[in-house]
mmCIF file of C-alpha atoms in Angstrom:
data_model
loop_
_atom_site.group_PDB
_atom_site.id
_atom_site.type_symbol
_atom_site.label_atom_id
_atom_site.label_comp_id
_atom_site.label_asym_id
_atom_site.label_seq_id
_atom_site.Cartn_x
_atom_site.Cartn_y
_atom_site.Cartn_z
ATOM 1 C CA MET A 260 -97.608 14.886 -58.701
ATOM 2 C CA VAL A 261 -94.520 15.579 -56.589
ATOM 3 C CA ASP A 262 -96.026 14.050 -53.453
ATOM 4 C CA PRO A 263 -93.324 11.781 -51.942
ATOM 5 C CA ALA A 264 -95.509 8.658 -52.001
ATOM 6 C CA ASN A 265 -96.417 9.241 -55.654
ATOM 7 C CA MET A 266 -92.783 9.805 -56.593
ATOM 8 C CA ARG A 267 -91.648 6.661 -54.767
ATOM 9 C CA GLU A 268 -94.221 4.609 -56.672
ATOM 10 C CA ALA A 269 -93.136 6.218 -59.955
ATOM 11 C CA LEU A 270 -89.497 5.412 -59.180
ATOM 12 C CA ARG A 271 -90.405 1.792 -58.404
ATOM 13 C CA ARG A 272 -92.188 1.409 -61.737
ATOM 14 C CA VAL A 273 -89.441 3.057 -63.762
ATOM 15 C CA ARG A 274 -86.892 0.729 -62.158
ATOM 16 C CA ARG A 275 -89.073 -2.300 -62.840
ATOM 17 C CA ASN A 276 -89.642 -1.367 -66.487
ATOM 18 C CA GLY A 277 -85.940 -0.703 -67.119
ATOM 19 C CA GLY A 278 -85.279 0.372 -70.681
ATOM 20 C CA ALA A 279 -82.542 2.102 -72.608
ATOM 21 C CA ALA A 280 -80.849 5.336 -71.638
ATOM 22 C CA GLY A 281 -81.884 8.662 -73.157
ATOM 23 C CA VAL A 282 -79.718 11.371 -74.680
ATOM 24 C CA ASP A 283 -77.826 11.939 -71.408
ATOM 25 C CA GLY A 284 -76.692 8.306 -71.261
ATOM 26 C CA MET A 285 -77.985 7.829 -67.706
ATOM 27 C CA SER A 286 -79.192 4.299 -66.916
ATOM 28 C CA VAL A 287 -82.065 3.327 -64.637
ATOM 29 C CA ASN A 288 -79.534 2.075 -62.080
ATOM 30 C CA GLU A 289 -77.995 5.544 -61.847
ATOM 31 C CA LEU A 290 -81.306 7.334 -61.340
ATOM 32 C CA THR A 291 -81.522 7.050 -57.538
ATOM 33 C CA GLY A 292 -78.088 8.608 -57.018
ATOM 34 C CA HIS A 293 -78.938 11.386 -59.458
ATOM 35 C CA LEU A 294 -82.175 12.175 -57.620
ATOM 36 C CA LYS A 295 -80.477 12.352 -54.219
ATOM 37 C CA GLN A 296 -78.372 15.195 -55.549
ATOM 38 C CA HIS A 297 -80.748 16.993 -57.943
ATOM 39 C CA TRP A 298 -84.350 16.260 -56.884
ATOM 40 C CA PRO A 299 -84.845 19.446 -54.791
ATOM 41 C CA THR A 300 -83.978 21.596 -57.807
ATOM 42 C CA ILE A 301 -86.119 19.519 -60.189
ATOM 43 C CA LYS A 302 -89.062 19.619 -57.785
ATOM 44 C CA GLU A 303 -88.841 23.392 -57.430
ATOM 45 C CA LYS A 304 -88.843 23.845 -61.211
ATOM 46 C CA LEU A 305 -91.848 21.546 -61.559
ATOM 47 C CA LEU A 306 -93.824 23.507 -58.965
ATOM 48 C CA LEU A 307 -92.890 26.840 -60.525
ATOM 49 C CA GLY A 308 -93.747 25.580 -64.013
ATOM 50 C CA THR A 309 -90.254 26.242 -65.344
ATOM 51 C CA TYR A 310 -89.077 22.655 -65.813
ATOM 52 C CA VAL A 311 -88.020 21.918 -69.407
ATOM 53 C CA PRO A 312 -87.734 18.247 -70.480
ATOM 54 C CA GLN A 313 -84.567 17.065 -72.167
ATOM 55 C CA GLN A 314 -84.539 15.965 -75.782
ATOM 56 C CA VAL A 315 -85.703 12.448 -76.601
ATOM 57 C CA ARG A 316 -83.548 9.967 -78.465
ATOM 58 C CA ARG A 317 -85.004 8.718 -81.757
ATOM 59 C CA VAL A 318 -84.958 4.951 -82.233
ATOM 60 C CA GLU A 319 -86.237 3.112 -85.295
ATOM 61 C CA ILE A 320 -87.857 -0.281 -84.687
ATOM 62 C CA PRO A 321 -88.581 -2.457 -87.760
ATOM 63 C CA LYS A 322 -92.282 -3.197 -88.184
ATOM 64 C CA PRO A 323 -93.396 -6.845 -88.487
ATOM 65 C CA GLY A 324 -92.916 -8.280 -91.940
ATOM 66 C CA GLY A 325 -90.429 -5.617 -92.949
ATOM 67 C CA LYS A 326 -93.195 -3.039 -93.510
ATOM 68 C CA GLY A 327 -91.157 0.054 -92.695
ATOM 69 C CA VAL A 328 -90.095 1.206 -89.252
ATOM 70 C CA ARG A 329 -91.826 2.447 -86.115
ATOM 71 C CA LEU A 330 -90.335 5.612 -84.640
ATOM 72 C CA LEU A 331 -89.820 5.615 -80.889
ATOM 73 C CA GLY A 332 -88.726 8.540 -78.751
ATOM 74 C CA ILE A 333 -86.726 7.445 -75.712
ATOM 75 C CA PRO A 334 -86.856 10.061 -72.918
ATOM 76 C CA THR A 335 -84.130 10.318 -70.309
ATOM 77 C CA VAL A 336 -84.764 8.260 -67.181
ATOM 78 C CA THR A 337 -85.420 11.481 -65.239
ATOM 79 C CA ASP A 338 -88.138 12.451 -67.697
ATOM 80 C CA ARG A 339 -89.524 8.916 -67.649
ATOM 81 C CA LEU A 340 -89.822 9.266 -63.878
ATOM 82 C CA ILE A 341 -91.657 12.602 -64.141
ATOM 83 C CA GLN A 342 -93.947 11.281 -66.877
ATOM 84 C CA GLN A 343 -94.738 8.215 -64.795
ATOM 85 C CA ALA A 344 -95.546 10.369 -61.751
ATOM 86 C CA LEU A 345 -97.783 12.576 -63.886
ATOM 87 C CA HIS A 346 -99.456 9.510 -65.417
ATOM 88 C CA GLN A 347 -100.294 8.155 -61.957
ATOM 89 C CA VAL A 348 -102.067 11.404 -61.054
ATOM 90 C CA LEU A 349 -103.893 11.834 -64.373
ATOM 91 C CA LEU A 350 -105.089 8.238 -64.781
ATOM 92 C CA PRO A 351 -107.661 8.323 -61.922
ATOM 93 C CA VAL A 352 -108.955 11.636 -63.284
ATOM 94 C CA PHE A 353 -109.627 10.393 -66.835
ATOM 95 C CA ASP A 354 -109.932 6.604 -66.758
ATOM 96 C CA PRO A 355 -113.283 6.276 -64.909
ATOM 97 C CA ASP A 356 -115.028 8.151 -67.724
ATOM 98 C CA PHE A 357 -113.381 6.240 -70.567
ATOM 99 C CA SER A 358 -115.598 3.973 -72.664
ATOM 100 C CA ASP A 359 -116.181 0.344 -71.717
ATOM 101 C CA HIS A 360 -115.271 -0.426 -75.336
ATOM 102 C CA SER A 361 -111.717 0.910 -74.861
ATOM 103 C CA TYR A 362 -109.222 -1.794 -73.850
ATOM 104 C CA GLY A 363 -105.713 -0.489 -74.489
ATOM 105 C CA PHE A 364 -103.300 0.775 -71.816
ATOM 106 C CA ARG A 365 -105.880 0.737 -69.038
ATOM 107 C CA PRO A 366 -105.776 -0.944 -65.627
ATOM 108 C CA GLY A 367 -107.780 -4.160 -65.546
ATOM 109 C CA ARG A 368 -108.152 -4.148 -69.332
ATOM 110 C CA SER A 369 -106.360 -6.238 -71.945
ATOM 111 C CA ALA A 370 -106.138 -7.201 -75.588
ATOM 112 C CA HIS A 371 -107.662 -10.568 -74.703
ATOM 113 C CA GLN A 372 -110.808 -8.874 -73.439
ATOM 114 C CA ALA A 373 -111.068 -6.901 -76.679
ATOM 115 C CA VAL A 374 -110.679 -10.042 -78.804
ATOM 116 C CA LEU A 375 -113.333 -11.939 -76.827
ATOM 117 C CA ALA A 376 -115.731 -8.989 -77.090
ATOM 118 C CA ALA A 377 -115.181 -8.905 -80.863
ATOM 119 C CA ARG A 378 -115.982 -12.615 -81.131
ATOM 120 C CA ASP A 379 -119.177 -12.102 -79.119
ATOM 121 C CA TYR A 380 -120.339 -9.282 -81.398
ATOM 122 C CA VAL A 381 -119.969 -11.540 -84.437
ATOM 123 C CA ALA A 382 -121.766 -14.377 -82.624
ATOM 124 C CA GLU A 383 -124.678 -11.999 -82.008
ATOM 125 C CA GLY A 384 -125.124 -11.599 -85.765
ATOM 126 C CA ARG A 385 -122.917 -8.626 -86.637
ATOM 127 C CA ARG A 386 -121.187 -10.424 -89.482
ATOM 128 C CA TRP A 387 -119.439 -7.412 -91.017
ATOM 129 C CA VAL A 388 -116.603 -5.375 -89.568
ATOM 130 C CA VAL A 389 -115.486 -1.831 -90.219
ATOM 131 C CA ASP A 390 -111.735 -2.124 -89.736
ATOM 132 C CA MET A 391 -110.586 1.489 -89.433
ATOM 133 C CA ASP A 392 -106.882 2.304 -89.539
ATOM 134 C CA LEU A 393 -105.659 5.737 -88.402
ATOM 135 C CA GLU A 394 -102.693 6.706 -90.526
ATOM 136 C CA LYS A 395 -99.500 7.096 -88.446
ATOM 137 C CA PHE A 396 -101.638 7.964 -85.435
ATOM 138 C CA PHE A 397 -98.898 8.631 -82.878
ATOM 139 C CA ASP A 398 -96.986 10.756 -85.405
ATOM 140 C CA ARG A 399 -100.036 12.805 -86.476
ATOM 141 C CA VAL A 400 -101.688 13.812 -83.186
ATOM 142 C CA ASN A 401 -102.603 17.503 -83.289
ATOM 143 C CA HIS A 402 -101.198 19.137 -80.144
ATOM 144 C CA ASP A 403 -103.894 21.793 -79.859
ATOM 145 C CA VAL A 404 -106.728 19.284 -80.206
ATOM 146 C CA LEU A 405 -105.135 16.975 -77.655
ATOM 147 C CA MET A 406 -104.417 19.724 -75.128
ATOM 148 C CA SER A 407 -107.995 20.993 -75.379
ATOM 149 C CA ARG A 408 -109.175 17.505 -74.354
ATOM 150 C CA VAL A 409 -106.706 17.369 -71.464
ATOM 151 C CA ALA A 410 -107.770 20.835 -70.293
ATOM 152 C CA ARG A 411 -111.367 19.661 -69.909
ATOM 153 C CA LYS A 412 -110.354 18.015 -66.623
ATOM 154 C CA VAL A 413 -106.984 19.549 -65.759
ATOM 155 C CA GLN A 414 -106.977 23.184 -64.651
ATOM 156 C CA ASP A 415 -103.449 23.284 -63.226
ATOM 157 C CA ARG A 416 -101.548 25.515 -65.653
ATOM 158 C CA ALA A 417 -98.147 24.177 -64.613
ATOM 159 C CA ALA A 418 -99.313 20.622 -65.357
ATOM 160 C CA LEU A 419 -100.757 21.648 -68.745
ATOM 161 C CA ARG A 420 -97.550 23.494 -69.604
ATOM 162 C CA LEU A 421 -95.487 20.449 -68.647
ATOM 163 C CA ILE A 422 -97.584 18.105 -70.814
ATOM 164 C CA ARG A 423 -97.239 20.384 -73.826
ATOM 165 C CA ARG A 424 -93.493 20.633 -73.278
ATOM 166 C CA TYR A 425 -93.291 16.859 -73.387
ATOM 167 C CA LEU A 426 -95.210 16.904 -76.668
ATOM 168 C CA THR A 427 -92.817 19.447 -78.166
ATOM 169 C CA ALA A 428 -89.567 18.163 -76.661
ATOM 170 C CA GLY A 429 -86.803 18.096 -79.264
ATOM 171 C CA ILE A 430 -86.015 14.786 -80.941
ATOM 172 C CA LEU A 431 -82.337 13.970 -81.401
ATOM 173 C CA CYS A 432 -81.826 12.002 -84.595
ATOM 174 C CA GLY A 433 -78.413 11.553 -86.213
ATOM 175 C CA GLY A 434 -76.950 14.496 -84.331
ATOM 176 C CA VAL A 435 -79.731 16.829 -85.501
ATOM 177 C CA VAL A 436 -82.504 18.098 -83.202
ATOM 178 C CA GLU A 437 -86.031 18.205 -84.632
ATOM 179 C CA VAL A 438 -88.839 20.078 -82.868
ATOM 180 C CA PRO A 439 -92.115 18.219 -83.514
ATOM 181 C CA ARG A 440 -95.164 20.231 -84.497
ATOM 182 C CA GLN A 441 -97.494 17.264 -84.123
ATOM 183 C CA GLY A 442 -97.497 13.754 -82.697
ATOM 184 C CA THR A 443 -96.973 12.202 -79.301
ATOM 185 C CA PRO A 444 -93.718 10.206 -79.238
ATOM 186 C CA GLN A 445 -94.045 6.518 -78.419
ATOM 187 C CA GLY A 446 -91.596 5.422 -75.755
ATOM 188 C CA GLY A 447 -92.620 7.470 -72.698
ATOM 189 C CA PRO A 448 -95.117 6.479 -69.970
ATOM 190 C CA LEU A 449 -97.435 9.403 -70.753
ATOM 191 C CA SER A 450 -98.061 8.722 -74.447
ATOM 192 C CA PRO A 451 -100.563 5.818 -74.100
ATOM 193 C CA LEU A 452 -102.776 7.798 -71.705
ATOM 194 C CA LEU A 453 -102.725 10.848 -73.968
ATOM 195 C CA SER A 454 -103.784 8.678 -76.915
ATOM 196 C CA ASN A 455 -106.765 7.393 -74.941
ATOM 197 C CA ILE A 456 -107.730 10.930 -73.894
ATOM 198 C CA LEU A 457 -107.820 12.037 -77.532
ATOM 199 C CA LEU A 458 -109.596 8.964 -78.908
ATOM 200 C CA ASP A 459 -112.193 8.948 -76.134
ATOM 201 C CA ASP A 460 -114.115 11.451 -78.255
ATOM 202 C CA LEU A 461 -114.291 8.818 -81.007
ATOM 203 C CA ASP A 462 -115.517 6.242 -78.492
ATOM 204 C CA LYS A 463 -118.225 8.581 -77.232
ATOM 205 C CA GLU A 464 -119.356 9.326 -80.793
ATOM 206 C CA LEU A 465 -119.650 5.614 -81.582
ATOM 207 C CA GLU A 466 -121.551 5.050 -78.340
ATOM 208 C CA ARG A 467 -123.895 7.940 -79.153
ATOM 209 C CA ARG A 468 -124.684 6.249 -82.472
ATOM 210 C CA GLY A 469 -125.308 2.922 -80.716
ATOM 211 C CA HIS A 470 -122.507 0.925 -82.349
ATOM 212 C CA ALA A 471 -120.836 -2.261 -81.112
ATOM 213 C CA PHE A 472 -117.085 -1.740 -81.264
ATOM 214 C CA CYS A 473 -113.725 -2.564 -79.717
ATOM 215 C CA ARG A 474 -110.820 -0.142 -79.575
ATOM 216 C CA TYR A 475 -107.299 -0.939 -78.467
ATOM 217 C CA ALA A 476 -105.154 2.216 -78.749
ATOM 218 C CA ASP A 477 -105.510 3.318 -82.390
ATOM 219 C CA ASP A 478 -106.810 -0.081 -83.537
ATOM 220 C CA CYS A 479 -110.610 0.212 -83.825
ATOM 221 C CA ASN A 480 -113.080 -2.365 -85.161
ATOM 222 C CA ILE A 481 -116.829 -1.670 -85.413
ATOM 223 C CA TYR A 482 -119.226 -4.593 -85.985
ATOM 224 C CA VAL A 483 -122.352 -4.112 -88.108
ATOM 225 C CA HIS A 484 -125.060 -6.212 -89.788
ATOM 226 C CA SER A 485 -124.419 -5.451 -93.474
ATOM 227 C CA ARG A 486 -121.775 -4.280 -95.904
ATOM 228 C CA ARG A 487 -123.877 -1.285 -96.865
ATOM 229 C CA ALA A 488 -124.183 -0.166 -93.242
ATOM 230 C CA GLY A 489 -120.439 -0.595 -92.823
ATOM 231 C CA GLU A 490 -119.592 1.465 -95.891
ATOM 232 C CA ARG A 491 -121.870 4.301 -94.766
ATOM 233 C CA LEU A 492 -120.319 4.189 -91.310
ATOM 234 C CA LEU A 493 -116.730 4.228 -92.584
ATOM 235 C CA ALA A 494 -117.452 7.242 -94.796
ATOM 236 C CA SER A 495 -119.019 9.197 -91.922
ATOM 237 C CA LEU A 496 -116.202 8.232 -89.537
ATOM 238 C CA GLU A 497 -113.618 9.472 -92.021
ATOM 239 C CA ARG A 498 -115.282 12.881 -91.945
ATOM 240 C CA TYR A 499 -115.618 12.880 -88.156
ATOM 241 C CA VAL A 500 -112.009 11.841 -87.502
ATOM 242 C CA GLU A 501 -110.571 14.361 -89.949
ATOM 243 C CA GLU A 502 -112.792 17.299 -88.948
ATOM 244 C CA LYS A 503 -113.081 16.817 -85.179
ATOM 245 C CA LEU A 504 -109.808 15.101 -84.255
ATOM 246 C CA ARG A 505 -107.590 16.371 -87.083
ATOM 247 C CA LEU A 506 -106.455 12.828 -87.817
ATOM 248 C CA THR A 507 -106.356 10.902 -91.091
ATOM 249 C CA VAL A 508 -108.010 7.587 -91.892
ATOM 250 C CA ASN A 509 -105.745 5.361 -93.963
ATOM 251 C CA ARG A 510 -108.082 4.430 -96.823
ATOM 252 C CA THR A 511 -105.685 1.775 -98.123
ATOM 253 C CA LYS A 512 -105.605 -0.222 -94.898
ATOM 254 C CA SER A 513 -109.172 0.489 -93.741
ATOM 255 C CA ALA A 514 -111.905 -1.811 -95.049
ATOM 256 C CA VAL A 515 -115.432 -3.129 -94.655
ATOM 257 C CA ASP A 516 -115.157 -6.909 -94.756
ATOM 258 C CA ARG A 517 -116.080 -10.164 -93.111
ATOM 259 C CA PRO A 518 -114.404 -10.571 -89.696
ATOM 260 C CA TRP A 519 -112.832 -13.880 -90.736
ATOM 261 C CA ASN A 520 -111.023 -12.091 -93.572
ATOM 262 C CA ARG A 521 -109.425 -9.568 -91.185
ATOM 263 C CA THR A 522 -107.244 -9.710 -88.105
ATOM 264 C CA PHE A 523 -107.763 -7.816 -84.878
ATOM 265 C CA LEU A 524 -104.865 -7.642 -82.418
ATOM 266 C CA GLY A 525 -103.263 -10.629 -84.141
ATOM 267 C CA TYR A 526 -106.395 -12.812 -83.989
ATOM 268 C CA SER A 527 -108.896 -13.757 -86.653
ATOM 269 C CA MET A 528 -111.957 -15.998 -86.375
ATOM 270 C CA THR A 529 -113.857 -18.678 -88.243
ATOM 271 C CA ALA A 530 -117.031 -18.111 -90.278
ATOM 272 C CA HIS A 531 -119.163 -20.414 -88.106
ATOM 273 C CA LYS A 532 -122.472 -19.207 -86.657
ATOM 274 C CA GLN A 533 -120.685 -19.373 -83.318
ATOM 275 C CA PRO A 534 -117.259 -18.168 -84.482
ATOM 276 C CA ARG A 535 -114.078 -19.557 -83.015
ATOM 277 C CA LEU A 536 -110.910 -17.545 -82.519
ATOM 278 C CA ARG A 537 -107.825 -18.455 -84.510
ATOM 279 C CA VAL A 538 -104.328 -17.050 -84.833
ATOM 280 C CA GLY A 539 -103.895 -14.629 -87.728
ATOM 281 C CA LYS A 540 -101.646 -15.759 -90.576
ATOM 282 C CA GLU A 541 -99.270 -12.812 -90.182
ATOM 283 C CA ALA A 542 -98.687 -13.647 -86.509
ATOM 284 C CA VAL A 543 -97.738 -17.209 -87.458
ATOM 285 C CA GLN A 544 -95.337 -15.990 -90.152
ATOM 286 C CA ARG A 545 -93.704 -13.546 -87.731
ATOM 287 C CA LEU A 546 -93.148 -16.309 -85.193
ATOM 288 C CA LYS A 547 -91.671 -18.613 -87.826
ATOM 289 C CA GLY A 548 -89.387 -15.824 -88.991
ATOM 290 C CA LYS A 549 -88.059 -15.325 -85.463
ATOM 291 C CA VAL A 550 -87.554 -19.068 -84.949
ATOM 292 C CA LYS A 551 -85.730 -19.389 -88.287
ATOM 293 C CA ALA A 552 -83.405 -16.543 -87.366
ATOM 294 C CA GLU A 553 -82.643 -18.095 -83.978
ATOM 295 C CA THR A 554 -82.091 -21.611 -85.332
ATOM 296 C CA ARG A 555 -79.788 -20.273 -88.059
ATOM 297 C CA ARG A 556 -77.723 -18.629 -85.326
ATOM 298 C CA GLY A 557 -77.853 -21.858 -83.340
ATOM 299 C CA ARG A 558 -76.124 -24.131 -85.818
ATOM 300 C CA GLY A 559 -72.905 -24.004 -83.826
ATOM 301 C CA ARG A 560 -74.609 -24.424 -80.435
ATOM 302 C CA SER A 561 -75.872 -27.482 -78.677
ATOM 303 C CA LEU A 562 -79.520 -28.320 -79.200
ATOM 304 C CA ALA A 563 -80.213 -27.749 -75.495
ATOM 305 C CA ALA A 564 -78.753 -24.230 -75.696
ATOM 306 C CA THR A 565 -80.860 -23.394 -78.759
ATOM 307 C CA ILE A 566 -84.001 -24.689 -77.045
ATOM 308 C CA ALA A 567 -83.215 -22.620 -73.956
ATOM 309 C CA ARG A 568 -83.044 -19.493 -76.122
ATOM 310 C CA LEU A 569 -86.255 -20.369 -77.964
ATOM 311 C CA THR A 570 -88.313 -21.137 -74.857
ATOM 312 C CA PRO A 571 -89.077 -17.548 -73.659
ATOM 313 C CA MET A 572 -90.091 -16.540 -77.203
ATOM 314 C CA LEU A 573 -92.361 -19.563 -77.681
ATOM 315 C CA ARG A 574 -93.922 -19.296 -74.229
ATOM 316 C CA GLY A 575 -94.587 -15.567 -74.624
ATOM 317 C CA TRP A 576 -96.158 -16.068 -78.056
ATOM 318 C CA PHE A 577 -98.404 -18.838 -76.760
ATOM 319 C CA ASN A 578 -99.451 -16.868 -73.688
ATOM 320 C CA TYR A 579 -100.754 -14.149 -75.991
ATOM 321 C CA PHE A 580 -102.464 -16.514 -78.442
ATOM 322 C CA ARG A 581 -103.755 -19.016 -75.888
ATOM 323 C CA LEU A 582 -107.338 -17.898 -76.606
ATOM 324 C CA ALA A 583 -107.194 -19.507 -80.059
ATOM 325 C CA GLU A 584 -109.903 -22.152 -80.343
ATOM 326 C CA VAL A 585 -108.636 -23.676 -83.592
ATOM 327 C CA LYS A 586 -106.030 -26.054 -82.177
ATOM 328 C CA ASN A 587 -104.662 -27.772 -85.302
ATOM 329 C CA LEU A 588 -102.300 -24.830 -85.829
ATOM 330 C CA PHE A 589 -100.578 -25.621 -82.522
ATOM 331 C CA GLU A 590 -100.022 -29.217 -83.647
ATOM 332 C CA GLU A 591 -98.563 -27.995 -86.938
ATOM 333 C CA LEU A 592 -96.268 -25.535 -85.160
ATOM 334 C CA ASP A 593 -95.032 -28.218 -82.749
ATOM 335 C CA GLY A 594 -94.153 -30.491 -85.661
ATOM 336 C CA TRP A 595 -92.515 -27.650 -87.574
ATOM 337 C CA LEU A 596 -90.385 -26.673 -84.555
ATOM 338 C CA ARG A 597 -89.113 -30.208 -84.049
ATOM 339 C CA ARG A 598 -88.281 -30.428 -87.745
ATOM 340 C CA ARG A 599 -86.272 -27.185 -87.525
ATOM 341 C CA LEU A 600 -84.273 -28.661 -84.654
ATOM 342 C CA ARG A 601 -83.718 -31.993 -86.423
ATOM 343 C CA CYS A 602 -82.480 -29.943 -89.361
ATOM 344 C CA ILE A 603 -79.810 -28.386 -87.115
ATOM 345 C CA LEU A 604 -78.617 -31.847 -86.078
ATOM 346 C CA TRP A 605 -78.439 -33.101 -89.661
ATOM 347 C CA ARG A 606 -76.336 -30.111 -90.679
ATOM 348 C CA GLN A 607 -74.064 -30.432 -87.651
ATOM 349 C CA TRP A 608 -73.243 -34.039 -88.532
ATOM 350 C CA LYS A 609 -72.102 -32.954 -92.054
ATOM 351 C CA ARG A 610 -70.644 -36.253 -93.345
ATOM 352 C CA GLY A 611 -72.523 -39.432 -94.287
ATOM 353 C CA ARG A 612 -70.454 -41.670 -92.012
ATOM 354 C CA THR A 613 -71.042 -39.358 -89.047
ATOM 355 C CA ARG A 614 -74.774 -39.233 -89.780
ATOM 356 C CA ALA A 615 -74.992 -43.020 -89.966
ATOM 357 C CA ARG A 616 -73.168 -43.380 -86.645
ATOM 358 C CA HIS A 617 -75.496 -40.907 -84.882
ATOM 359 C CA LEU A 618 -78.603 -42.564 -86.304
ATOM 360 C CA ARG A 619 -77.426 -45.998 -85.137
ATOM 361 C CA ALA A 620 -76.685 -44.571 -81.699
ATOM 362 C CA ARG A 621 -80.285 -43.343 -81.558
ATOM 363 C CA GLY A 622 -81.729 -46.795 -82.288
ATOM 364 C CA VAL A 623 -82.060 -46.763 -86.088
ATOM 365 C CA ASP A 624 -81.041 -50.107 -87.638
ATOM 366 C CA ALA A 625 -77.678 -50.141 -89.407
ATOM 367 C CA ASP A 626 -79.016 -50.645 -92.950
ATOM 368 C CA THR A 627 -81.570 -47.815 -92.673
ATOM 369 C CA ALA A 628 -78.964 -45.562 -91.058
ATOM 370 C CA ARG A 629 -76.479 -46.211 -93.886
ATOM 371 C CA ARG A 630 -79.009 -45.680 -96.694
ATOM 372 C CA SER A 631 -80.458 -42.557 -95.055
ATOM 373 C CA SER A 632 -77.047 -40.984 -94.512
ATOM 374 C CA LEU A 633 -76.233 -41.376 -98.230
ATOM 375 C CA ASN A 634 -79.588 -40.431 -99.761
ATOM 376 C CA GLY A 635 -78.275 -37.138 -101.175
ATOM 377 C CA ARG A 636 -81.300 -35.222 -99.964
ATOM 378 C CA GLY A 637 -81.110 -31.850 -98.245
ATOM 379 C CA ALA A 638 -81.215 -31.188 -94.522
ATOM 380 C CA TRP A 639 -84.847 -30.037 -94.487
ATOM 381 C CA TRP A 640 -86.065 -33.149 -96.315
ATOM 382 C CA ASN A 641 -84.149 -35.444 -93.982
ATOM 383 C CA ALA A 642 -85.385 -33.538 -90.921
ATOM 384 C CA GLY A 643 -88.923 -34.538 -91.883
ATOM 385 C CA ALA A 644 -88.088 -38.094 -92.900
ATOM 386 C CA ARG A 645 -88.925 -41.279 -90.987
ATOM 387 C CA HIS A 646 -85.353 -42.046 -89.906
ATOM 388 C CA MET A 647 -85.009 -38.704 -88.082
ATOM 389 C CA HIS A 648 -88.446 -39.109 -86.507
ATOM 390 C CA LEU A 649 -87.422 -42.524 -85.217
ATOM 391 C CA ALA A 650 -84.114 -41.234 -83.880
ATOM 392 C CA PHE A 651 -85.517 -38.032 -82.363
ATOM 393 C CA PRO A 652 -89.188 -38.455 -81.420
ATOM 394 C CA LYS A 653 -91.204 -35.897 -79.499
ATOM 395 C CA ARG A 654 -90.206 -37.341 -76.128
ATOM 396 C CA TYR A 655 -86.539 -36.575 -76.920
ATOM 397 C CA PHE A 656 -87.337 -32.871 -77.308
ATOM 398 C CA ASP A 657 -89.603 -32.971 -74.257
ATOM 399 C CA ARG A 658 -86.629 -34.137 -72.176
ATOM 400 C CA LEU A 659 -84.583 -31.205 -73.494
ATOM 401 C CA GLY A 660 -87.326 -28.826 -72.367
ATOM 402 C CA LEU A 661 -88.732 -27.785 -75.774
ATOM 403 C CA PHE A 662 -91.941 -25.835 -75.237
ATOM 404 C CA SER A 663 -94.963 -27.619 -76.733
ATOM 405 C CA PHE A 664 -97.973 -25.562 -77.792
ATOM 406 C CA VAL A 665 -100.230 -28.644 -77.738
ATOM 407 C CA ASP A 666 -99.184 -29.641 -74.224
ATOM 408 C CA ALA A 667 -99.738 -26.081 -72.981
ATOM 409 C CA VAL A 668 -103.299 -25.798 -74.306
ATOM 410 C CA VAL A 669 -105.984 -25.300 -71.658
ATOM 411 C CA PRO A 670 -109.651 -25.355 -72.730
ATOM 412 C CA VAL A 671 -111.185 -21.848 -72.975
ATOM 413 C CA SER A 672 -114.759 -21.343 -71.842
#
């Protein structure tokens, strides 16, 4: 782990990933100077097995849709470096034996591959899905069970001791230090690999039973031919997960249902014999919520400035959901976005006389501009009305650089 080439690569990745400071307040930019002074001592402690990680800083991230918070543990940048170096050594040891049905946090694997595999399973005739949710997975990992899985391939006692110390590192929250008895804190480079090591047993059990499934981190969908088969499978998996892995299946969120009634990694699909991928409703609502928040903040800015702030969000969202084969949603979103922006303009103009003047300047005839400016309707209604469409057509927003989902669509094979 402490080989110079491995440490240099770990340092490069930690710098590239950036991130917030830990409990010591040290930033990524300060890490190199810190290492020049302290690395010999840190390295010696690592080799002797006496290195003790610093506490992690607790951060609460709101879950989508306001459904509670996700707890993150932010290690110091020094500990992120050590975790990254350890990850780089452990990954080639464990990853080659991971299941082909496991897609999360693995080199050469992605959520898109998992979604396409799920669609193919349904196309083959597996028209029921066992959507299994592990309750607070990252917070409930049993340390002893996890370490026994790690020890199957790692004999170095210093490395095993270091991994366990990262699992039990104190969590600083509101000035109080908590020592976790279970869980693997999200926020460090090592946590995703450890989750795959633990859940590989689940993958192997499903493979042994001959099931078609896709797993991305703790999100696991198994595709079967009937509801009855799915219900039997879910009941047996509940017993396996609780007895063998010491985890809990969330019975409220888990279900046996049609794939088109569920979402997997943000995607759903149609009920056709050859199903087509579509964007899940919750993903659309989350995007609209973010756009609404940004456009509310943008009422005092120029339209070009608001569009510039929206563009990275819209492009990133589309890049993830570009596999969607139901395209009418993209047309609807494009129209909705332009209406939100026209709404900003209508509100910025405020007075009827000002509105009439702007409409005339944009080519609307004087009589229509006057009547429209005095119609007494709200901003949202006017933003969708004919006079605003005439004044601000799609090509106007194209010139300002507004990202268009329809224009970005590329056919998917």
